[in-house]
Short mmCIF file of C-alpha atoms in Angstrom, two decimals:
data_model
loop_
_atom_site.label_atom_id
_atom_site.label_comp_id
_atom_site.label_asym_id
_atom_site.label_seq_id
_atom_site.Cartn_x
_atom_site.Cartn_y
_atom_site.Cartn_z
CA MET A 1 -20.34 0.02 3.44
CA ARG A 2 -17.54 -1.26 1.20
CA VAL A 3 -14.54 0.90 0.39
CA GLY A 4 -12.54 0.32 -2.79
CA PHE A 5 -9.20 -0.96 -1.57
CA ASN A 6 -8.61 -3.13 -4.63
CA HIS A 7 -4.92 -3.70 -3.87
CA ARG A 8 -5.94 -6.28 -1.28
CA TYR A 9 -7.25 -8.34 -4.22
CA HIS A 10 -4.10 -8.45 -6.33
CA ARG A 11 -3.02 -12.07 -6.63
CA ALA A 12 0.38 -11.47 -5.01
CA LEU A 13 -1.13 -9.63 -2.03
CA GLN A 14 -3.75 -12.36 -1.57
CA LYS A 15 -1.00 -14.99 -1.64
CA ALA A 16 1.08 -12.96 0.82
CA HIS A 17 -1.86 -12.67 3.22
CA ASP A 18 -2.42 -16.43 3.02
CA LEU A 19 1.26 -17.06 3.79
CA VAL A 20 1.28 -14.65 6.73
CA THR A 21 -1.99 -16.02 8.12
CA SER A 22 -0.66 -19.57 7.85
CA GLY A 23 2.29 -18.60 10.06
CA ALA A 24 4.90 -19.10 7.33
CA LEU A 25 6.77 -15.95 8.38
CA GLY A 26 6.37 -16.49 12.11
CA PRO A 27 5.62 -13.40 14.23
CA LEU A 28 5.78 -10.26 12.08
CA MET A 29 8.31 -7.56 12.90
CA PHE A 30 7.95 -4.81 10.29
CA LEU A 31 7.14 -4.04 6.68
CA ARG A 32 8.59 -1.68 4.11
CA ALA A 33 6.74 -0.46 1.04
CA ARG A 34 7.05 1.96 -1.86
CA TYR A 35 4.41 2.99 -4.39
CA GLY A 36 4.91 5.64 -7.01
CA HIS A 37 4.19 7.22 -10.39
CA GLY A 38 6.83 7.78 -13.01
CA GLY A 39 5.27 11.12 -13.88
CA ARG A 40 4.80 12.65 -17.33
CA VAL A 41 5.03 16.05 -19.00
CA GLY A 42 2.22 18.23 -17.66
CA TYR A 43 1.58 16.03 -14.63
CA ASP A 44 1.52 19.14 -12.44
CA ARG A 45 -1.37 20.56 -14.51
CA GLU A 46 -3.64 17.52 -14.23
CA TRP A 47 -6.57 17.18 -11.80
CA ARG A 48 -4.34 15.50 -9.21
CA SER A 49 -2.48 18.78 -8.72
CA ASP A 50 -5.65 20.71 -7.84
CA PRO A 51 -6.40 20.36 -4.11
CA ALA A 52 -10.04 21.33 -4.69
CA LYS A 53 -10.44 18.20 -6.83
CA SER A 54 -7.90 15.80 -5.33
CA GLY A 55 -7.96 16.75 -1.64
CA GLY A 56 -4.16 16.64 -1.59
CA GLY A 57 -1.22 15.17 -3.46
CA GLU A 58 0.55 11.85 -3.75
CA LEU A 59 0.03 10.94 -0.10
CA ILE A 60 -3.75 10.95 -0.54
CA ASP A 61 -3.53 9.45 -4.06
CA GLN A 62 -1.48 6.26 -3.72
CA GLY A 63 -0.74 6.59 0.01
CA PRO A 64 -4.10 5.20 1.22
CA HIS A 65 -3.42 1.90 -0.53
CA LEU A 66 -0.06 1.52 1.24
CA ILE A 67 -1.58 2.42 4.61
CA ASP A 68 -4.50 0.04 4.12
CA LEU A 69 -2.22 -2.85 3.13
CA ALA A 70 0.04 -2.12 6.11
CA ARG A 71 -2.97 -2.21 8.48
CA TRP A 72 -4.22 -5.39 6.78
CA PHE A 73 -1.00 -7.15 7.73
CA LEU A 74 0.05 -5.44 10.99
CA GLY A 75 -3.19 -4.11 12.52
CA ASP A 76 -4.02 -0.65 13.83
CA PHE A 77 -1.31 1.96 14.26
CA ALA A 78 -0.91 3.66 17.63
CA GLU A 79 1.97 6.01 16.72
CA ILE A 80 2.10 8.11 13.56
CA ASP A 81 5.04 10.06 12.20
CA GLY A 82 5.96 11.25 8.75
CA PHE A 83 6.49 14.07 6.31
CA ALA A 84 4.89 15.20 3.06
CA THR A 85 6.53 17.68 0.74
CA THR A 86 6.79 18.93 -2.86
CA TYR A 87 10.24 18.32 -4.28
CA PHE A 88 9.83 18.53 -8.04
CA TRP A 89 6.41 19.23 -9.50
CA ASP A 90 5.17 22.83 -9.71
CA MET A 91 1.92 22.27 -7.81
CA PRO A 92 0.38 23.23 -4.45
CA VAL A 93 0.09 19.60 -3.32
CA ASP A 94 2.72 17.11 -2.19
CA ASP A 95 4.66 14.88 -4.60
CA ASN A 96 6.23 12.71 -1.87
CA GLY A 97 4.94 11.33 1.41
CA PHE A 98 7.01 9.41 3.97
CA LEU A 99 5.41 7.53 6.86
CA LEU A 100 6.70 5.73 9.93
CA LEU A 101 3.78 3.98 11.61
CA LYS A 102 3.95 1.85 14.77
CA THR A 103 1.40 -0.51 16.29
CA ALA A 104 0.89 -0.66 20.06
CA ASP A 105 3.33 -3.60 20.19
CA LYS A 106 5.91 -1.69 18.08
CA LYS A 107 5.45 -3.44 14.74
CA VAL A 108 6.56 -0.86 12.18
CA ALA A 109 5.39 0.12 8.69
CA PHE A 110 7.89 2.23 6.75
CA LEU A 111 6.03 3.63 3.73
CA HIS A 112 6.88 5.95 0.84
CA ALA A 113 4.40 7.25 -1.76
CA SER A 114 6.00 9.23 -4.57
CA CYS A 115 5.32 10.73 -7.99
CA THR A 116 9.01 11.39 -8.60
CA GLU A 117 9.89 7.72 -9.22
CA TRP A 118 10.47 8.33 -12.97
CA LYS A 119 9.41 4.69 -13.50
CA ASN A 120 6.12 3.40 -12.06
CA THR A 121 7.01 1.39 -8.95
CA PHE A 122 5.33 -0.96 -6.49
CA SER A 123 7.37 -2.74 -3.81
CA PHE A 124 5.99 -4.36 -0.65
CA GLU A 125 8.21 -6.31 1.76
CA ILE A 126 7.01 -8.10 4.90
CA TYR A 127 9.51 -9.29 7.50
CA GLY A 128 8.83 -11.99 10.09
CA ARG A 129 11.08 -13.81 12.53
CA ASP A 130 11.07 -16.90 10.29
CA GLY A 131 11.12 -15.40 6.82
CA LYS A 132 10.37 -12.61 4.41
CA ILE A 133 7.98 -11.83 1.55
CA ASP A 134 9.02 -9.51 -1.27
CA ILE A 135 6.33 -8.32 -3.73
CA ASN A 136 7.20 -6.30 -6.82
CA GLY A 137 5.04 -5.02 -9.67
CA LEU A 138 1.30 -4.75 -10.20
CA GLY A 139 1.23 -5.63 -13.88
CA GLY A 140 1.15 -3.21 -16.80
CA SER A 141 3.50 -0.25 -16.48
CA TYR A 142 4.42 -1.37 -12.94
CA GLY A 143 6.03 -4.56 -14.24
CA ILE A 144 5.06 -8.20 -13.85
CA GLU A 145 3.43 -8.90 -10.49
CA ARG A 146 5.82 -11.18 -8.59
CA LEU A 147 6.00 -12.55 -5.06
CA THR A 148 9.14 -14.11 -3.58
CA TYR A 149 9.03 -15.96 -0.26
CA TYR A 150 12.32 -16.34 1.61
CA LYS A 151 12.16 -19.05 4.26
CA MET A 152 14.80 -18.80 6.97
CA LEU A 153 16.62 -22.07 7.62
CA PRO A 154 17.69 -23.19 11.13
CA GLU A 155 21.34 -22.64 10.18
CA MET A 156 20.39 -19.29 8.59
CA GLY A 157 22.60 -18.52 5.60
CA PRO A 158 20.94 -18.39 2.14
CA PRO A 159 17.18 -18.88 2.61
CA GLU A 160 14.98 -21.37 0.82
CA THR A 161 13.40 -19.28 -1.94
CA THR A 162 10.09 -19.69 -3.77
CA THR A 163 8.77 -17.27 -6.37
CA TRP A 164 5.30 -16.86 -7.84
CA GLU A 165 4.72 -14.77 -10.97
CA TYR A 166 1.35 -13.43 -12.12
CA PRO A 167 1.85 -12.24 -15.71
CA MET A 168 -1.89 -12.19 -16.45
CA ALA A 169 -4.10 -9.10 -16.54
CA ASP A 170 -5.01 -7.35 -13.28
CA ASN A 171 -8.29 -8.81 -11.99
CA SER A 172 -8.30 -7.06 -8.60
CA TRP A 173 -11.34 -4.87 -9.32
CA ASP A 174 -13.35 -7.81 -10.67
CA THR A 175 -12.44 -9.97 -7.65
CA GLU A 176 -13.28 -7.15 -5.25
CA PHE A 177 -16.64 -6.48 -6.90
CA ALA A 178 -17.54 -10.18 -6.94
CA GLU A 179 -16.88 -10.29 -3.18
CA PHE A 180 -19.03 -7.17 -2.73
CA LEU A 181 -21.94 -8.92 -4.46
CA GLU A 182 -21.44 -11.89 -2.14
CA ASP A 183 -21.43 -9.52 0.85
CA ILE A 184 -24.82 -8.22 -0.24
CA ARG A 185 -26.20 -11.69 -0.92
CA LEU A 186 -25.00 -13.06 2.41
CA LYS A 187 -25.72 -9.83 4.33
CA ARG A 188 -22.18 -9.86 5.74
CA PRO A 189 -19.97 -6.87 6.53
CA PRO A 190 -17.29 -6.14 3.89
CA SER A 191 -13.65 -6.99 4.57
CA ALA A 192 -12.66 -3.43 3.60
CA GLY A 193 -15.16 -1.04 5.11
CA LEU A 194 -15.72 2.51 6.23
CA ARG A 195 -13.48 2.20 9.29
CA ASP A 196 -10.54 1.17 7.09
CA ALA A 197 -11.01 4.31 4.98
CA ILE A 198 -11.32 6.52 8.07
CA GLU A 199 -8.15 5.04 9.61
CA ALA A 200 -6.14 5.66 6.42
CA LEU A 201 -7.42 9.21 5.94
CA THR A 202 -6.92 10.08 9.61
CA ILE A 203 -3.23 9.16 9.27
CA ILE A 204 -2.90 11.16 6.04
CA GLU A 205 -4.62 14.21 7.53
CA ARG A 206 -2.27 14.11 10.49
CA ILE A 207 0.82 13.93 8.27
CA TYR A 208 -0.48 16.86 6.21
CA ARG A 209 -0.99 18.95 9.33
CA MET A 210 2.50 18.03 10.61
CA SER A 211 3.97 19.01 7.22
CA GLY A 212 2.24 22.38 6.95
CA TYR A 213 -0.28 21.54 4.22
CA ASP A 214 -3.78 22.95 4.51
CA HIS A 215 -5.74 21.61 1.56
CA HIS A 216 -9.06 22.71 3.06
CA ALA A 217 -8.38 26.45 3.26
#
């Protein structure tokens, strides 16, 4: 069963995964990511604010994409900590979710999903012992999709810097669906499957319980 984690198929994330897999960053240490809505008048009266329809707030809206991307790069998380709360919007679901996730070998993902950004935001940074990747934007209202690779030099100091920009339209859904058709044709398991969804939602459910939210009452 395929699960729709289309963010894996954004050009910048695909490029980042290729760089990490090639060993360009060396052993990974941690990553830091933010994803958020700017909000709009009446946002707290839309379907996202109704737990019966949405299942929760921002943490279960944009949060799963951050968690899935973090697992895609770092692997499974053994320790889960975080906090979800409602700071601004008049709604019974969260408008901010903060996560600190650790793998068994202490690689860390520091994630923040928010709908109090005031300007749509996507930022994803991956840190290795030999370099860093900084991704900003997803196209459209999130700004031009851009990846910058900082390569540490032996003498350290200012790194060697390479930037890729992807100003074209978002093709992540098309790319994902094309791969799904290939999965069916080749009878192969999908790269983003049911277990990935379960892992992300298990983390979110735990943070909600820790934060006092009960969206299933």
